[in-house]
Structure formats: structure tokens, C-alpha cells
Coordinates of C-alpha atoms and ligand atoms in Angstrom, one line a residue:
X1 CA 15.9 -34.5 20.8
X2 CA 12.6 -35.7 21.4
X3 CA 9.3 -33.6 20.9
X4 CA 5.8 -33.6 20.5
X5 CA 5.0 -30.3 19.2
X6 CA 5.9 -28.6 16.0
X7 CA 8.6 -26.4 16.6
X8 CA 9.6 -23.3 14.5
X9 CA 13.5 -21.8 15.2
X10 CA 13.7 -18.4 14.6
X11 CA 17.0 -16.9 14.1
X12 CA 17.5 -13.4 15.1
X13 CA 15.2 -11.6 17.7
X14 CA 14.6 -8.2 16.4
X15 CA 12.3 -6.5 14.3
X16 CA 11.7 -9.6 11.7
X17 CA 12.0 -12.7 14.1
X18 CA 9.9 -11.2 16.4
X19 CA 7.3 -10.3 14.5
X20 CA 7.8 -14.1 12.7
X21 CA 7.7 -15.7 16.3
X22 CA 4.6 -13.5 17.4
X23 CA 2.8 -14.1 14.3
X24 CA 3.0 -18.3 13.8
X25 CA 2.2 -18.5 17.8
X26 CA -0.8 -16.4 17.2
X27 CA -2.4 -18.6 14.3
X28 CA -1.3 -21.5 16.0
X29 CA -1.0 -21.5 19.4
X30 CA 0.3 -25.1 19.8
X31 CA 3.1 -24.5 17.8
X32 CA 6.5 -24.7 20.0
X33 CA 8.4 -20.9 19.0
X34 CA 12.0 -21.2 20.4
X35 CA 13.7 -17.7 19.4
X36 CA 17.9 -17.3 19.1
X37 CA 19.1 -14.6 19.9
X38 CA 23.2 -13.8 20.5
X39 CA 22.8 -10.9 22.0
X40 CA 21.5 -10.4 25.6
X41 CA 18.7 -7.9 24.1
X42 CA 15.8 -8.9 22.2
X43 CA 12.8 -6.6 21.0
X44 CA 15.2 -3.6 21.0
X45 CA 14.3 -0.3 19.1
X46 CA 17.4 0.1 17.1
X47 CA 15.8 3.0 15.1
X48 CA 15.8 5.3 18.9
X49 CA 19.4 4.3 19.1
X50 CA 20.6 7.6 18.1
X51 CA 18.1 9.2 20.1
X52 CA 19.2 6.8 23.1
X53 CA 22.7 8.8 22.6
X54 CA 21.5 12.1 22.8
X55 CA 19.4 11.3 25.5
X56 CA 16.6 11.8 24.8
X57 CA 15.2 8.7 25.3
X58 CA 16.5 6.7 28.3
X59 CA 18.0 2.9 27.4
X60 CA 15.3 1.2 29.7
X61 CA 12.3 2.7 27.1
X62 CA 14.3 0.6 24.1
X63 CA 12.8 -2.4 24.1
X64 CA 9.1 -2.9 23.2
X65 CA 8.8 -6.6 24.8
X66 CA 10.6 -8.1 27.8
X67 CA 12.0 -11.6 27.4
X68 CA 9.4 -12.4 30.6
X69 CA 6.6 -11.1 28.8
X70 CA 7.3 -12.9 25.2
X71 CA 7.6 -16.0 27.2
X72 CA 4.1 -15.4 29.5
X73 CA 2.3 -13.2 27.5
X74 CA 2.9 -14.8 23.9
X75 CA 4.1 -17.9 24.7
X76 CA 7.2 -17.6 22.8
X77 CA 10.4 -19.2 24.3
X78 CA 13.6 -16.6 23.8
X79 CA 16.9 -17.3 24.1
X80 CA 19.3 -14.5 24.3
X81 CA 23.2 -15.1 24.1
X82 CA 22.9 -18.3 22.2
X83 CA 23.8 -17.8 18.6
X84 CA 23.0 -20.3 15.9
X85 CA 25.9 -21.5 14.3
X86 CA 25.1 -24.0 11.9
X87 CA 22.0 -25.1 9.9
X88 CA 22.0 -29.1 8.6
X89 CA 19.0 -29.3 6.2
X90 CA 19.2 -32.6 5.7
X91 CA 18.9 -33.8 9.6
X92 CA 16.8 -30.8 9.7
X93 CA 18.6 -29.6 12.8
X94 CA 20.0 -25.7 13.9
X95 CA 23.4 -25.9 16.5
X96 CA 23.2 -23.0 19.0
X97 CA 26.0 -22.4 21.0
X98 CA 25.3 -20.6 24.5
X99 CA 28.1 -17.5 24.2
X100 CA 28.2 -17.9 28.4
X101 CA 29.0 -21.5 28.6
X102 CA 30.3 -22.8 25.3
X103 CA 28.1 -25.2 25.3
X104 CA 26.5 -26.4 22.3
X105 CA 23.3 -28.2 21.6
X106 CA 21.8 -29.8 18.6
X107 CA 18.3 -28.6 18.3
X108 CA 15.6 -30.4 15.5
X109 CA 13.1 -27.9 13.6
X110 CA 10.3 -28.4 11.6
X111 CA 10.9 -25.1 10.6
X112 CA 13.6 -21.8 10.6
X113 CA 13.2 -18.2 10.3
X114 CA 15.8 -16.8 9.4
X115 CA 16.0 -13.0 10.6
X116 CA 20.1 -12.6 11.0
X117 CA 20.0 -8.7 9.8
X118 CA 22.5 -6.8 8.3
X119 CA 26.4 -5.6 9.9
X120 CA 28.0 -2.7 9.6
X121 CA 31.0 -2.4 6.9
X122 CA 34.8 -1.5 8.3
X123 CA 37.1 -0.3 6.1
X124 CA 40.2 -3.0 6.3
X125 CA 42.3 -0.8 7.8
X126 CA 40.4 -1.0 11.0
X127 CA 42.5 -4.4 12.2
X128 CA 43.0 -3.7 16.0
X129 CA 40.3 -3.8 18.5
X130 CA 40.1 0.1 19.8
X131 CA 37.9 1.4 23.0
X132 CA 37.2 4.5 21.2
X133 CA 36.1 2.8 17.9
X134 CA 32.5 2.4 17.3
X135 CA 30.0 1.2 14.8
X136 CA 26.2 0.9 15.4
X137 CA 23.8 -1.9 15.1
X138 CA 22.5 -3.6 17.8
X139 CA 21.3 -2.4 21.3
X140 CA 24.9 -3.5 22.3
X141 CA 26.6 -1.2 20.5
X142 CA 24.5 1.4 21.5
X143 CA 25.1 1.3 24.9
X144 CA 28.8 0.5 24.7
X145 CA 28.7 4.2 23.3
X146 CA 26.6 5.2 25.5
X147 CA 28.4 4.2 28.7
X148 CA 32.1 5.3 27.2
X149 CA 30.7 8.6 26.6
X150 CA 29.6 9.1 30.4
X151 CA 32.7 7.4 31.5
X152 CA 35.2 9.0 29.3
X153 CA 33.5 11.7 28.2
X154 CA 35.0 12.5 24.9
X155 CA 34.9 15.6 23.1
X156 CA 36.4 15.5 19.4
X157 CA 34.3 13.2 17.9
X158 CA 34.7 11.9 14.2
X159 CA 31.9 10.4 12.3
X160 CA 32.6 8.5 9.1
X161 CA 30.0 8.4 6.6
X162 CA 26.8 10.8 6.0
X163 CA 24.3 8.5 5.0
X164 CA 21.0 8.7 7.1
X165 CA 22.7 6.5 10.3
X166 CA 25.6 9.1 10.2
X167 CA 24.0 12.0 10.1
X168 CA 21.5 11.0 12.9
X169 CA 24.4 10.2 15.0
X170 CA 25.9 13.6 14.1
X171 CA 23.0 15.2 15.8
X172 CA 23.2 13.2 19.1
X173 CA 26.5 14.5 19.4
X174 CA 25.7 17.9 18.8
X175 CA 23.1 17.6 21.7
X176 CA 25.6 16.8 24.1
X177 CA 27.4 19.4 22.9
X178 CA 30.4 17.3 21.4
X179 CA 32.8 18.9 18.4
X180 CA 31.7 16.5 15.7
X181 CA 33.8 16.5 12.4
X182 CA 31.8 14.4 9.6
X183 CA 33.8 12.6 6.5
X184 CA 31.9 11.4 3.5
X185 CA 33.7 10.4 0.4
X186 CA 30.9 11.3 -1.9
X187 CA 30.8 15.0 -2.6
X188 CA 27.6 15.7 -1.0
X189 CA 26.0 14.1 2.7
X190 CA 23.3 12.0 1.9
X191 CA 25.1 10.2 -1.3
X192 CA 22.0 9.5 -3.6
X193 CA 19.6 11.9 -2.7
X194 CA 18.8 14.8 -5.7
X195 CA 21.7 17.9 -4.7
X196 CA 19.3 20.7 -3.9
X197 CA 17.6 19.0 -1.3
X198 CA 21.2 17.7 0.5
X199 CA 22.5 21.8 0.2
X200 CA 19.8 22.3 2.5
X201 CA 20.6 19.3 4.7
X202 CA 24.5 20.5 4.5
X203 CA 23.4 24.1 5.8
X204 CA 21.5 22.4 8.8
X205 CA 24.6 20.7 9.8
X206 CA 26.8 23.7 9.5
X207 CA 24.1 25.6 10.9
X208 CA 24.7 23.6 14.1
X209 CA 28.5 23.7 14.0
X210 CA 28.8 20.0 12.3
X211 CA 32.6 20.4 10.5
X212 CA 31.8 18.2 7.4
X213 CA 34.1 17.2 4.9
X214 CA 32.6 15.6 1.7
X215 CA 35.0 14.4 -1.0
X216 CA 37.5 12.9 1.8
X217 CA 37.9 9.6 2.4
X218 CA 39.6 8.2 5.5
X219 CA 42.4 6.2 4.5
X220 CA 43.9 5.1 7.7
X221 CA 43.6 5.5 11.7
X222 CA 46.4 5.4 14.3
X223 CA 46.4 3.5 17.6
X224 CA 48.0 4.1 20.1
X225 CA 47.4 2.6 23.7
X226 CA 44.1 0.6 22.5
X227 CA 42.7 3.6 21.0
X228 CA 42.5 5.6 17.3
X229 CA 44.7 8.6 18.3
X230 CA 44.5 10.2 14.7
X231 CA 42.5 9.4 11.6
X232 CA 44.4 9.9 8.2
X233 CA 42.7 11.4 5.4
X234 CA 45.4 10.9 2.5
X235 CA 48.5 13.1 1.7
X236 CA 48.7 16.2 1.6
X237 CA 45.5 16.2 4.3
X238 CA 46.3 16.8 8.0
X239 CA 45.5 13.7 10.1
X240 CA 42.6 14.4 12.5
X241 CA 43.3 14.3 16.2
X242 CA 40.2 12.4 18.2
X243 CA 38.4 10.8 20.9
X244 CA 35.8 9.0 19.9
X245 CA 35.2 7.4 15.7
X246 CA 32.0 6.1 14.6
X247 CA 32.0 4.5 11.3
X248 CA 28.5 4.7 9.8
X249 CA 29.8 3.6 6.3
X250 CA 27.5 1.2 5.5
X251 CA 26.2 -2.0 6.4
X252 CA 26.0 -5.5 4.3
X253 CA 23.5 -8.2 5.0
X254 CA 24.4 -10.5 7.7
X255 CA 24.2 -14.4 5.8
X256 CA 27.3 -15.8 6.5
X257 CA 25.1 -18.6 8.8
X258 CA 22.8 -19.0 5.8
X259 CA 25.7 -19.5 3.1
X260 CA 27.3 -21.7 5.0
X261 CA 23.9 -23.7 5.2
X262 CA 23.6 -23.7 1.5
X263 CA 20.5 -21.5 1.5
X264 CA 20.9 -19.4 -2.1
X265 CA 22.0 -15.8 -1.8
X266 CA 20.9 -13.2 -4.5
X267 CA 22.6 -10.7 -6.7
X268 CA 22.4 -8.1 -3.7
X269 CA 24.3 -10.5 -1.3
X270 CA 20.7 -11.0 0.6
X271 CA 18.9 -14.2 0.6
X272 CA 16.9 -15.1 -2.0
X273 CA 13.1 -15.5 -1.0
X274 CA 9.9 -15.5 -3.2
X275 CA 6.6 -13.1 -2.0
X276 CA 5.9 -15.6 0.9
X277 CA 9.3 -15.6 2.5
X278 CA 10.7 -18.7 1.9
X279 CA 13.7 -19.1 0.6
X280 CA 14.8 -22.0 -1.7
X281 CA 15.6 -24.6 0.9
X282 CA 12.6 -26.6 2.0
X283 CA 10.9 -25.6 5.3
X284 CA 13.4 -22.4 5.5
X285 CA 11.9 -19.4 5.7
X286 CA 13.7 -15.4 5.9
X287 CA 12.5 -11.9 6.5
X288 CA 13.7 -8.8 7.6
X289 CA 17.5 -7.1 6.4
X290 CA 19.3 -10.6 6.1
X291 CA 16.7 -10.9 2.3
X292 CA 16.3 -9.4 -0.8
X293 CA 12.6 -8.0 -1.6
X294 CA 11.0 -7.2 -4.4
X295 CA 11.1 -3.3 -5.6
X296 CA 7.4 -2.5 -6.9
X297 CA 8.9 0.5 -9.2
X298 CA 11.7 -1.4 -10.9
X299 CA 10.0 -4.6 -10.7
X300 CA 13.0 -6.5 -9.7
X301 CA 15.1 -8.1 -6.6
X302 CA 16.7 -5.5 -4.7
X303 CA 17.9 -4.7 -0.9
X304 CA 16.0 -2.2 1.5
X305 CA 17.2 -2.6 4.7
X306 CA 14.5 -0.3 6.5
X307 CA 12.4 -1.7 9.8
X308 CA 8.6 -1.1 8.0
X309 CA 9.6 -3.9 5.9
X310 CA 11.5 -6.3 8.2
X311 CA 8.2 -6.2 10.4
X312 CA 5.9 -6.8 7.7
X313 CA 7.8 -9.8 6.0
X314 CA 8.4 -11.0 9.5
X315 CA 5.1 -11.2 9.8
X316 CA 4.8 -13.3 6.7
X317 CA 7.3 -15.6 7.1
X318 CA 5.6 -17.0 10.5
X319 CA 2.2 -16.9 9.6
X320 CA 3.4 -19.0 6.4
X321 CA 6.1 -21.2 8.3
X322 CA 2.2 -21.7 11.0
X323 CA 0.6 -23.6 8.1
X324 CA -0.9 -19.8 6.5
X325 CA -0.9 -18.4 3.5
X326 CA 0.3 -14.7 3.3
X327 CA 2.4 -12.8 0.5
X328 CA 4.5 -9.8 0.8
X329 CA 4.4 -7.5 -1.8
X330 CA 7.6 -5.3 -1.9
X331 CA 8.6 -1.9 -1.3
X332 CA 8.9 1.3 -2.9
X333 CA 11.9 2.4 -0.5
X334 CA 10.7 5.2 1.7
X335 CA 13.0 6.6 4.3
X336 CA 12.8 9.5 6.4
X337 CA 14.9 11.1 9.1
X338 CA 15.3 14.4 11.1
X339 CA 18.4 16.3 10.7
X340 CA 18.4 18.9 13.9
X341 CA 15.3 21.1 12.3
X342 CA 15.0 19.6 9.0
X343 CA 12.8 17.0 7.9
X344 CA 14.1 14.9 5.0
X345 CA 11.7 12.2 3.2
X346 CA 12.2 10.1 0.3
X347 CA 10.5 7.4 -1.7
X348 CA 10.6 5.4 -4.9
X349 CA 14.1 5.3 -7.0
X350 CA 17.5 7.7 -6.4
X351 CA 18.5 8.7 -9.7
X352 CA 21.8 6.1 -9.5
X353 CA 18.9 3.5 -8.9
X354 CA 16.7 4.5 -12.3
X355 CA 20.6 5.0 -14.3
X356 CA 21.0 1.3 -12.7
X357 CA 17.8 0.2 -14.0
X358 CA 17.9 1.6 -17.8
X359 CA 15.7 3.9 -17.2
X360 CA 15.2 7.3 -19.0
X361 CA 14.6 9.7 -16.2
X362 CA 14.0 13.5 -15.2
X363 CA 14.1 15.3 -12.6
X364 CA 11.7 18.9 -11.1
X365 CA 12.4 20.5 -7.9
X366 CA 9.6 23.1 -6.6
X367 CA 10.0 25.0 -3.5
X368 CA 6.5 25.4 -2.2
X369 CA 4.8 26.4 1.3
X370 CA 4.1 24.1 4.3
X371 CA 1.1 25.6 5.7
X372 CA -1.2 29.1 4.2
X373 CA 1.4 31.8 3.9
X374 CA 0.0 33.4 6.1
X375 CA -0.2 30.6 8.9
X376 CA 2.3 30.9 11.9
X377 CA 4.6 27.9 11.6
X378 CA 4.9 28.2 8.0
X379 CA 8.2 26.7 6.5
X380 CA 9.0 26.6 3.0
X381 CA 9.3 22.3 1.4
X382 CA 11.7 21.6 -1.3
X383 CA 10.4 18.8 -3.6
X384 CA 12.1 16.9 -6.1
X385 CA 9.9 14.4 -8.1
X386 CA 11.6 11.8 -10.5
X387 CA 9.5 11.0 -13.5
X388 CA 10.7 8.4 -16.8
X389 CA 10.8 11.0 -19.4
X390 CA 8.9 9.3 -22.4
X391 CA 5.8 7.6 -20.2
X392 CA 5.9 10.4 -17.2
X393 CA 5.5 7.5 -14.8
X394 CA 6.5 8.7 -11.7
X395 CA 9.8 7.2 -9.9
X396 CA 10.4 8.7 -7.3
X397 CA 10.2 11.7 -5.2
X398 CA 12.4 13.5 -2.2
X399 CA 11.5 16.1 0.3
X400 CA 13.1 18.5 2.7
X401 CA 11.8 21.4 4.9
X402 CA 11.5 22.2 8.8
X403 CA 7.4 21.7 8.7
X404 CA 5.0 18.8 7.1
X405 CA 7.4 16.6 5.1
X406 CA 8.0 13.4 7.0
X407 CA 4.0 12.1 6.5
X408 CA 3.7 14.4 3.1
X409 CA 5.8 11.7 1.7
X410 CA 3.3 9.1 1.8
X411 CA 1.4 10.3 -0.8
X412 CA 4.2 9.6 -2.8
X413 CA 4.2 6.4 -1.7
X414 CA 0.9 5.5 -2.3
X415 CA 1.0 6.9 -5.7
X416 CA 3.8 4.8 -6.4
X417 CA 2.2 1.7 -4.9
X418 CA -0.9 2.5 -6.8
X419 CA 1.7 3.5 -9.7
X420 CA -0.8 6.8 -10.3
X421 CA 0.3 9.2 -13.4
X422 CA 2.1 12.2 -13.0
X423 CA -1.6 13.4 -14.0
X424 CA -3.5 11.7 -11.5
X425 CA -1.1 13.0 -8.6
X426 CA -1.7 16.4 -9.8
X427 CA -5.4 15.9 -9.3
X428 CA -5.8 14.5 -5.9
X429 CA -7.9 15.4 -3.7
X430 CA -5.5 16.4 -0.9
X431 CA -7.0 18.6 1.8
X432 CA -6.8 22.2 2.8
X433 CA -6.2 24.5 6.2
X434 CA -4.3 26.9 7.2
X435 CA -2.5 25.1 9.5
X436 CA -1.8 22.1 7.4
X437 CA -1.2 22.6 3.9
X438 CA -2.0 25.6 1.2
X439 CA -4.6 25.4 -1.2
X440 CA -2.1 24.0 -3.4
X441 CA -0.2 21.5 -1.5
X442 CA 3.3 20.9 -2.2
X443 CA 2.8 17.2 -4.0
X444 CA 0.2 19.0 -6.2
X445 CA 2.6 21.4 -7.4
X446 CA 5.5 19.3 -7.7
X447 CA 3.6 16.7 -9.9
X448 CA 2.3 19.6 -11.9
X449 CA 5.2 21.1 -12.7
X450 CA 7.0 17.8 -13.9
X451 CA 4.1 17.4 -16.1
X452 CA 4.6 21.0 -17.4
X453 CA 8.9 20.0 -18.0
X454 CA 7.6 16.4 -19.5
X455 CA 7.3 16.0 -23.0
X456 CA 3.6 17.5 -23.4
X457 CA 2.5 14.2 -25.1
X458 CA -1.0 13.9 -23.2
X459 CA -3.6 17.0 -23.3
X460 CA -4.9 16.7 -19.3
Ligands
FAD1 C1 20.9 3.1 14.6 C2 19.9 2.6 13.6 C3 18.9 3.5 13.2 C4 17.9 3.0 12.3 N1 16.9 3.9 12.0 C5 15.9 3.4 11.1 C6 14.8 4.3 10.8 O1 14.7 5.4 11.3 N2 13.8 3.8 10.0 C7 13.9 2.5 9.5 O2 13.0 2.1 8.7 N3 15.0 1.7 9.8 C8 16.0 2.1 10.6 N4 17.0 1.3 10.9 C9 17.0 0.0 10.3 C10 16.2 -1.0 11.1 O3 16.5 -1.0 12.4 C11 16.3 -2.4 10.5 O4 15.8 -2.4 9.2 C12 15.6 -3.5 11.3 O5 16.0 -3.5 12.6 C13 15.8 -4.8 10.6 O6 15.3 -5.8 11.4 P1 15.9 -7.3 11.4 O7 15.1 -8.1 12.4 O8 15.8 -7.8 10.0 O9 17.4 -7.2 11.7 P2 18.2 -6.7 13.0 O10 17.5 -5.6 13.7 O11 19.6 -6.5 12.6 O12 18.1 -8.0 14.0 C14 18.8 -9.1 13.7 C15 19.2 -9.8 15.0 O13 19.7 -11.1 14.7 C16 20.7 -11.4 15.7 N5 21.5 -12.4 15.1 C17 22.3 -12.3 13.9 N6 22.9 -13.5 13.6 C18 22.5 -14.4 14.6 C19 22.8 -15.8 14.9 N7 23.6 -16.5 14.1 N8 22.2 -16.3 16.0 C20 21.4 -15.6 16.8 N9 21.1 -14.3 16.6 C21 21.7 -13.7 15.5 C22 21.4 -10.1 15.9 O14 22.1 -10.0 17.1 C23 20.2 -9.1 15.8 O15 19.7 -8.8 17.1 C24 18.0 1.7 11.8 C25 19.0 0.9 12.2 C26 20.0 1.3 13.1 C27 21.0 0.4 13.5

């Protein structure tokens, strides 16, 4: 192929390759940007999928950039259905194949961003294709579900797995006023999170008629006529009787393309990248869910799927694979989703991440208001905050409550970023009205009372 320009391939155009693409074409506008993307979507907002479901938001408000305006507005050339197939490092070449035609071409690069994302985990039992089987990822998937549940409208609908994608899926359901019956094999939803914040999440669901069954795994389904009939849940357990199964049990990163190109994965089965993005193949850069990142409070390698991130180190990788210079930092792991009323917020380490880590944690849980007491609106916030015992360095903290959680987190987040003592976060300066926050606000009171359980080493 002959070429004047400088081109830069990025593979994958969602959140990371997007925000790669955007980002080198900004600092350098004569750089040539060809984007891959294998499905017909780019831009998507896989994050409003679940909301897409439940209608609340309609499919033609998911995407935040057309194809026509990344090409005319930002000057970034996108094409969707192609999927690269095959990285040679040495010729310094990608092969995309067009998923319409077949056909492939040989494409050189000066260099790649890889931004592949993560897929979702079947259990191996799942071996025949099923029009009423379901996992969620990609805009595609969300809009196969979408358009079999106008067309077929289903009413028993299983969900398999209560982490934060299953239990946001849950809800859709529930909107559209579906029997939802949610497994998890853990004995609580929400797997890691500290146990008296899920038994509020676990009344919210049955609360809202959600049939969950923790401690069950699904050991089987049964086809019948290109569907799951019945989903087994071991002996001595009726099989359940369904319409409609969504496995939400877990996702893996997607680097099959770059392990097959020799680019080094890590101990997390993500590709290895240092602060700037690239990973340890000349001119090959990666962002977003297909890499590991670097956790600030453990200090070591880990995997975060979450969106904040994959835009951010998206953003990295192009500016770096442009000729700049920009580092990514690493995360502290905060999540939050809504759970019909509830609010639930987390950031910093699980307690399986600090046992994972060696470390010597403890744990406080305050209940504490959202608001004055006397304030209408006023909601009570559960607050867990993870300390290491001997240093009372904070780790971590989680959140749940129908009023003021989802943002209150941040200040856990910043504390961690700015790794304050469990004194210091006692003693911010958070602000006070009726309407937003008591006198005391709920992160003052949880930090002071892990200080009070701590070991009373320091005097302040
Ligand atoms: C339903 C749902 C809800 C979510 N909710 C939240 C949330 O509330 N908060 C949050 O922080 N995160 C959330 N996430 C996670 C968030 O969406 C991801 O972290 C983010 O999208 C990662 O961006 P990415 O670009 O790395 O990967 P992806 O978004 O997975 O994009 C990767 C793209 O690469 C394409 N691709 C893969 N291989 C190839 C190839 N060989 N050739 C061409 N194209 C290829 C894929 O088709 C895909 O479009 C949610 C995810 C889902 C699915």
C-alpha cells in the first residue's frame, strides 16, 4: 500500500479507540486515523444499554458520534464491519477482513491502538446457538434483546449472575413488567461488596418482586426448537421453566487478536502496557478494557474494566501514538449503579481484593442521614469504610441509600487518590445544608468512627 501520511490503526471503536482516534487527530491533524470496527455501530453508549431495555432511553440517543460526523467533523476515517484479524509486527501491517464481503486487505501502520474490549463469559454448557439466549456487550446485543422482546414478548425471564450488569438488567425487566428470577452462585448479589450494604440491595430487589436465588449455580440449560426451554440448577433443584436467559456472569478481556500478534499479556489476562499505553511491542499502543492498569491503592497491575478509564487511557494512547507525551496514572476502582431506588457506590479495594493483596484490613459500617433530619427527602446512607488495621490507611469504602450516594463517593475517591489518613478525611471541610448533607456528613462520620474501632495509636 502506498501512502504519504502517517497513519495510525485503531482497533476497536468504542469508548477507548475513539477517544485514541479523536485525540492523535487533534494534536496532529495530518495524521491519517483509520478506525476498525466489526460491528456496524461505533461511538455506542454501552453503559445506557440497560436503560435502552427498559426504555427509557430510545436506541437512536445511544450513540454520541455518527460515523458521518467522525469522518467530517474530526476527520477520522471509520470503518464499521471490518474486523482486524491479524497483526504482523515485523511488516508492520494489520489484515482487516470486511464481515460483508470476505474480502481481506493488507493495511501498513505506523502505528496501532489497540482498543478490542472485553466479552462476556458462557458457562460451557451453553454449546448451541439459542434465540432466547442472551449476553450483553455491544450495541448489537443490545438491540437483538431489544427487538426479541417486542417481537416475542417474553415473560419468564432468567438472569444469571448479580454482579452490577445483572442487576441493572434485572431492573429493565422489572420496568416492563417481566417475572424476572435472578441466580448468583455467591451467597449474596453483588459478590464482593461488604454484606450489609448488599442486604439492603437484596431487599430492593425483592421489594420489586425480583425472585433471587443466591447460592445456586446453573448447571445446565435445555433446548428445545432453537431455544433454552428450562435451565437446571443441580439435583434435587427444580429446573426453571423460561423465555428469555441473560447470562451476565462475567466478562474476560478480549486479546485473542493481540496474543496471536505476540503482544505480551499480563497476569490478569489483559495486555500488558506501561503509564503511557504502550505495550511491549514497538509502535503498539492499547487502552481501554482489552489492558491491565495500574491500581493506585495496591500499587500493582490489575484489571478495571469501567468506561471512566477506557476514555482516559484512550486518550493517552493517541495523544502518545501523535508524537505526545501523556501518562495515565491508574485507578482506584470506583463503580456505581442504581438498583430501582437504591444508590450503590464503591471505591478503592473489596475486602477479597486487600485478602488478595496481604493486606491487614478492617472494616466500619455507620448508618448516617442524607440530608438535615429534618429536610424532606431525607434518606438514611449505609457506609462501610475499609481501613489497613496497623497504619489506618484507608482502602476502600462502599455506599448504599435512596438519596446523595452516587457523587458522595468521590470524596472517597479523592482521598484515596490523594491517599489522605483516616484522620484527614475526618476533618474535611465538606459542606453543609439542609437539603444536601447534615452537619456531619456521612464520609465524616464513617471515617471517624473507623478511627475510633482502629487501634488508637495516633492522639488527633
Ligand atoms: C451493559 C453495560 C453496562 C455498563 N455500565 C457501565 C457503567 O455504568 N459504568 C462504567 O464505568 N462502565 C460500564 N460498562 C463498561 C464500559 O462500557 C466499558 O468499560 C467500556 O465500554 C470499555 O471501552 P472499550 O473501548 O475498552 O471496550 P468496548 O466498549 O468493549 O469496545 C471494544 C470495541 O472493539 C470492537 N472489536 C473487538 N475486537 C475487534 C477486532 N478484532 N476488530 C475490530 N473491532 C473489534 C468491539 O466490537 C467493540 O465495539 C458497561 C458495559 C456494559 C456492556
Amino acid at each position: 500500500v502506498s501512502r504519504n501520511k502517517k497513519r495510525i490503526i485503531v482497533i476497536g471503536g468504542n469508548s477507548a479507540g475513539l477517544s485514541a482516534a479523536s485525540r492523535a487527530k487533534q494534536l496532529n491533524p495530518s495524521l491519517d486515523v483509520l478506525v476498525i470496527e466489526k460491528t456496524p455501530h461505533v461511538s455506542y453508549a454501552s453503559c445506557g444499554i440497560p436503560y435502552m431495555i427498559a426504555g427509557v432511553v430510545k436506541p437512536e440517543r445511544m450513540f454520541a458520534f455518527s460515523v458521518k460526523e467522525l469522518q467530517t467533523k474530526r476527520g477520522i476515517e471509520v470503518w464499521t464491519n471490518h474486523e482486524a484479524v491479524a497483526i504482523d509486527t515485523v511488516k508492520r501491517t494489520v489484515s482487516v477482513v470486511s464481515n460483508e464481503t470476505a474480502r481481506e486487505q493488507i493495511l501498513a501502520y505506523d502505528k496501532v491502538v489497540l482498543a478490542t474490549g472485553a466479552k462476556p463469559v458462557l458457562p460451557n454448557f451453553c454449546v448451541e446457538e439459542a434465540t432466547n439466549m442472551f449476553t450483553i456487550r455491544t450495541l448489537v446485543d443490545g438491540l437483538r434483546l431489544h427487538d426479541m422482546i417486542q417481537k416475542q414478548q417474553p415473560q419468564k425471564v432468567i438472569v444469571v449472575g448479580a454482579g452490577a450488569l445483572g442487576l441493572e438488567i434485572v431492573e429493565a425487566f422489572r420496568v416492563l413488567g417481566l417475572d424476572v428470577v435472578l441466580i448468583e452462585k455467591s451467597n449474596q448479589v453483588l459478590p464482593d461488596v461488604e454484606p450489609q450494604i448488599t442486604a439492603i440491595v437484596e431487599e430492593e430487589l425483592s421489594t420489586h418482586n425480583v425472585v433471587s436465588h443466591t447460592n445456586t449455580t446453573v448447571e445446565g440449560v435445555e433446548y428445545d426448537d432453537n431455544r433454552i426451554q428450562r435451565v437446571s440448577l443441580g439435583v434435587g433443584k427444580e429446573p426453571l421453566p423460561c423465555d428469555l436467559v441473560v447470562f451476565c456472569a462475567g466478562i474476560q478481556p478480549n486479546v485473542t487478536l493481540a496474543e496471536e500478534s505476540g503482544i505480551a499479556i499480563g497476569g490478569n489476562r489483559a495486555i500488558i502496557v506501561n503509564d503511557q499505553q504502550r505495550t511491549r511491542k514497538l509502535d503498539i499502543y492499547a487502552a481501554g478494557d482489552c489492558t491491565e492498569t495500574y491500581h493506585l491503592v495496591t500499587k500493582r497491575s490489575t484489571w478495571m474494566p469501567l468506561a471512566p478509564a477506557a476514555l482516559k487511557q484512550g486518550r493517552v494512547a493517541g495523544a502518545n501514538a501523535a508524537g505526545g507525551h501523556m501518562r495515565f496514572s491508574g485507578v482506584v476502582g470506583t463503580t456505581m449503579l442504581k438498583v430501582f431506588n437504591q444508590q450503590i457506590a464503591m471505591t478503592g479495594l473489596t475486602i477479597a481484593e486487600i485478602k488478595k493483596a496481604n493486606l491487614d484490613a478492617e472494616v466500619v459500617v455507620v448508618t448516617q442521614d442524607s440530608r438535615a433530619k429534618y429536610y424532606p427527602g431525607n434518606q438514611p446512607i449505609t457506609a462501610a469504610v475499609l481501613y489497613e488495621r496497623n497504619t489506618r490507611r484507608l482502602l476502600g469504602a462502599q455506599m448504599v441509600g435512596m438519596d446523595g450516594v452516587a457523587h458522595r463517593i468521590n470524596v472517597f475517591t479523592s482521598a484515596l487518590h490523594a491517599e489522605l489518613s483516616l484522620q484527614e478525611i475526618r476533618n474535611l471541610d465538606l459542606g453543609y445544608a439542609p437539603p444536601y448533607a447534615p452537619t456531619w456528613d456521612t464520609v465524616l462520620v464513617a471515617g471517624s468512627a473507623a478511627l475510633k474501632k482502629a487501634k488508637p495509636r495516633l492522639t488527633n
